Amino acid sequence: MNKTLLSALLTLLLLLTACGTDKNSPVYLRKQQFKEMLRTRESLQGMLNGRLSYDPDTFLKTAQALENQSAQPWQWFHEMQVADDSKAKQDIWQEAQAFRAAQDELTKSLQALTVAAQTKPKDKSQLTPTLKGVEQACASCHSRFKVE
């Protein structure tokens, strides 16, 4: 009896595992890209708050990487119904121009960060305002278009 119960439980677990996230879905792909951007931004923040050692060259390369990464997730926001596993509000499609403007604000803030990082300041605090601009662009978009 115990072997039968154990076998049934293992079969059930295997079936539930097979019902996992579709790793080719637009929601999954954009979430992965946003997570990568978050990790990159955390590295920049870590250099400025002392959690990581500040190196102007590394900061510049990381800022450039974040700017490049920021172009990726938008392709996965094509018009569609909001999926169960999505935190995107329907407003993204209903207010497409405003959503595009928010993307443009992020792009501008990232360009400003890269330009500031290119000066390779010895005083890392000079980069704090531009990184805060990036964070504000993210927060503004999230407050308007993301279910928290």
Short mmCIF file of C-alpha atoms in Angstrom, two decimals:
data_model
loop_
_atom_site.label_atom_id
_atom_site.label_comp_id
_atom_site.label_asym_id
_atom_site.label_seq_id
_atom_site.Cartn_x
_atom_site.Cartn_y
_atom_site.Cartn_z
CA MET A 1 0.00 0.00 0.00
CA ASN A 2 2.80 2.43 0.85
CA LYS A 3 4.54 1.72 -2.46
CA THR A 4 1.34 2.43 -4.35
CA LEU A 5 0.79 5.71 -2.51
CA LEU A 6 4.41 6.74 -3.03
CA SER A 7 4.21 5.87 -6.71
CA ALA A 8 1.01 7.88 -7.10
CA LEU A 9 2.54 10.90 -5.35
CA LEU A 10 5.66 10.78 -7.49
CA THR A 11 3.56 10.54 -10.64
CA LEU A 12 1.49 13.54 -9.52
CA LEU A 13 4.61 15.58 -8.79
CA LEU A 14 6.05 14.71 -12.18
CA LEU A 15 2.85 15.80 -13.90
CA LEU A 16 2.78 19.08 -11.98
CA THR A 17 6.38 19.76 -12.93
CA ALA A 18 5.50 19.31 -16.59
CA CYS A 19 2.89 22.07 -16.24
CA GLY A 20 5.57 24.68 -15.53
CA THR A 21 6.13 28.06 -17.08
CA ASP A 22 6.37 28.33 -20.84
CA LYS A 23 9.93 29.59 -21.28
CA ASN A 24 9.10 30.89 -24.75
CA SER A 25 6.13 33.01 -23.67
CA PRO A 26 6.43 36.78 -24.04
CA VAL A 27 5.71 37.23 -20.33
CA TYR A 28 8.51 34.86 -19.29
CA LEU A 29 11.00 36.37 -21.74
CA ARG A 30 10.38 39.96 -20.71
CA LYS A 31 10.49 39.03 -17.02
CA GLN A 32 13.88 37.39 -17.55
CA GLN A 33 15.18 40.47 -19.34
CA PHE A 34 13.92 42.79 -16.60
CA LYS A 35 15.55 40.54 -13.98
CA GLU A 36 18.85 40.81 -15.86
CA MET A 37 18.49 44.60 -15.93
CA LEU A 38 17.76 44.61 -12.20
CA ARG A 39 20.90 42.58 -11.44
CA THR A 40 22.96 44.98 -13.55
CA ARG A 41 21.45 48.03 -11.86
CA GLU A 42 22.14 46.46 -8.47
CA SER A 43 25.81 46.18 -9.43
CA LEU A 44 25.91 49.88 -10.25
CA GLN A 45 24.12 50.73 -7.02
CA GLY A 46 26.50 48.47 -5.11
CA MET A 47 29.50 50.38 -6.45
CA LEU A 48 27.97 53.68 -5.38
CA ASN A 49 26.84 52.62 -1.91
CA GLY A 50 30.08 50.79 -1.04
CA ARG A 51 28.75 47.22 -1.15
CA LEU A 52 31.05 46.66 -4.13
CA SER A 53 34.34 48.37 -4.80
CA TYR A 54 34.02 51.30 -7.18
CA ASP A 55 36.08 51.15 -10.33
CA PRO A 56 35.31 53.81 -12.97
CA ASP A 57 36.04 51.47 -15.89
CA THR A 58 33.84 48.71 -14.47
CA PHE A 59 31.09 51.21 -13.73
CA LEU A 60 31.21 52.47 -17.31
CA LYS A 61 31.07 48.95 -18.78
CA THR A 62 28.19 48.05 -16.48
CA ALA A 63 26.29 51.24 -17.35
CA GLN A 64 26.78 50.49 -21.05
CA ALA A 65 25.55 46.92 -20.49
CA LEU A 66 22.43 48.23 -18.76
CA GLU A 67 21.78 50.65 -21.60
CA ASN A 68 22.07 47.79 -24.10
CA GLN A 69 19.86 45.49 -22.01
CA SER A 70 17.18 48.16 -21.80
CA ALA A 71 16.36 47.79 -25.50
CA GLN A 72 15.39 44.13 -25.12
CA PRO A 73 12.20 43.69 -23.05
CA TRP A 74 9.95 45.96 -25.12
CA GLN A 75 9.70 43.48 -27.99
CA TRP A 76 7.75 41.17 -25.67
CA PHE A 77 4.99 43.70 -24.99
CA HIS A 78 3.17 43.22 -28.27
CA GLU A 79 -0.56 43.64 -28.03
CA MET A 80 -2.16 40.79 -26.15
CA GLN A 81 -4.34 40.05 -23.19
CA VAL A 82 -2.58 40.31 -19.86
CA ALA A 83 -1.58 36.78 -18.86
CA ASP A 84 -2.20 35.33 -15.43
CA ASP A 85 1.50 35.40 -14.62
CA SER A 86 1.97 38.95 -15.86
CA LYS A 87 2.11 42.02 -13.68
CA ALA A 88 1.52 44.31 -16.66
CA LYS A 89 -1.59 46.44 -16.48
CA GLN A 90 -3.93 46.56 -19.47
CA ASP A 91 -3.06 50.28 -19.61
CA ILE A 92 0.10 49.36 -21.52
CA TRP A 93 -2.01 48.68 -24.60
CA GLN A 94 -4.75 51.20 -23.86
CA GLU A 95 -2.22 54.00 -23.36
CA ALA A 96 0.42 52.88 -25.83
CA GLN A 97 1.81 56.39 -26.40
CA ALA A 98 2.31 56.96 -22.68
CA PHE A 99 3.97 53.55 -22.36
CA ARG A 100 6.30 54.42 -25.25
CA ALA A 101 7.06 57.77 -23.61
CA ALA A 102 8.01 55.95 -20.40
CA GLN A 103 10.36 53.74 -22.40
CA ASP A 104 11.89 56.85 -23.97
CA GLU A 105 12.42 58.39 -20.52
CA LEU A 106 14.27 55.27 -19.42
CA THR A 107 16.41 55.39 -22.56
CA LYS A 108 17.27 59.07 -21.96
CA SER A 109 18.15 58.43 -18.32
CA LEU A 110 20.39 55.50 -19.28
CA GLN A 111 22.11 57.57 -21.94
CA ALA A 112 22.75 60.27 -19.33
CA LEU A 113 24.19 57.66 -16.98
CA THR A 114 26.52 56.34 -19.67
CA VAL A 115 27.66 59.87 -20.56
CA ALA A 116 28.33 60.63 -16.87
CA ALA A 117 30.22 57.34 -16.48
CA GLN A 118 32.39 58.13 -19.50
CA THR A 119 33.97 60.95 -17.52
CA LYS A 120 35.22 58.22 -15.13
CA PRO A 121 34.99 60.40 -12.03
CA LYS A 122 37.18 59.48 -9.10
CA ASP A 123 34.42 60.70 -6.80
CA LYS A 124 31.67 58.13 -7.28
CA SER A 125 29.08 60.40 -5.68
CA GLN A 126 29.08 62.39 -8.94
CA LEU A 127 27.27 59.45 -10.53
CA THR A 128 24.56 59.15 -7.89
CA PRO A 129 22.16 61.73 -9.40
CA THR A 130 22.20 60.09 -12.83
CA LEU A 131 21.66 56.61 -11.40
CA LYS A 132 18.77 58.02 -9.35
CA GLY A 133 17.35 59.35 -12.64
CA VAL A 134 17.38 55.80 -14.02
CA GLU A 135 15.71 54.49 -10.89
CA GLN A 136 13.06 57.23 -11.07
CA ALA A 137 12.32 56.35 -14.71
CA CYS A 138 11.85 52.71 -13.69
CA ALA A 139 9.66 53.58 -10.71
CA SER A 140 7.52 55.98 -12.72
CA CYS A 141 6.79 53.35 -15.37
CA HIS A 142 6.14 50.66 -12.77
CA SER A 143 3.71 52.84 -10.80
CA ARG A 144 1.70 53.53 -13.93
CA PHE A 145 1.91 50.26 -15.85
CA LYS A 146 2.70 47.46 -13.39
CA VAL A 147 0.47 45.76 -10.86
CA GLU A 148 2.39 45.88 -7.59
#
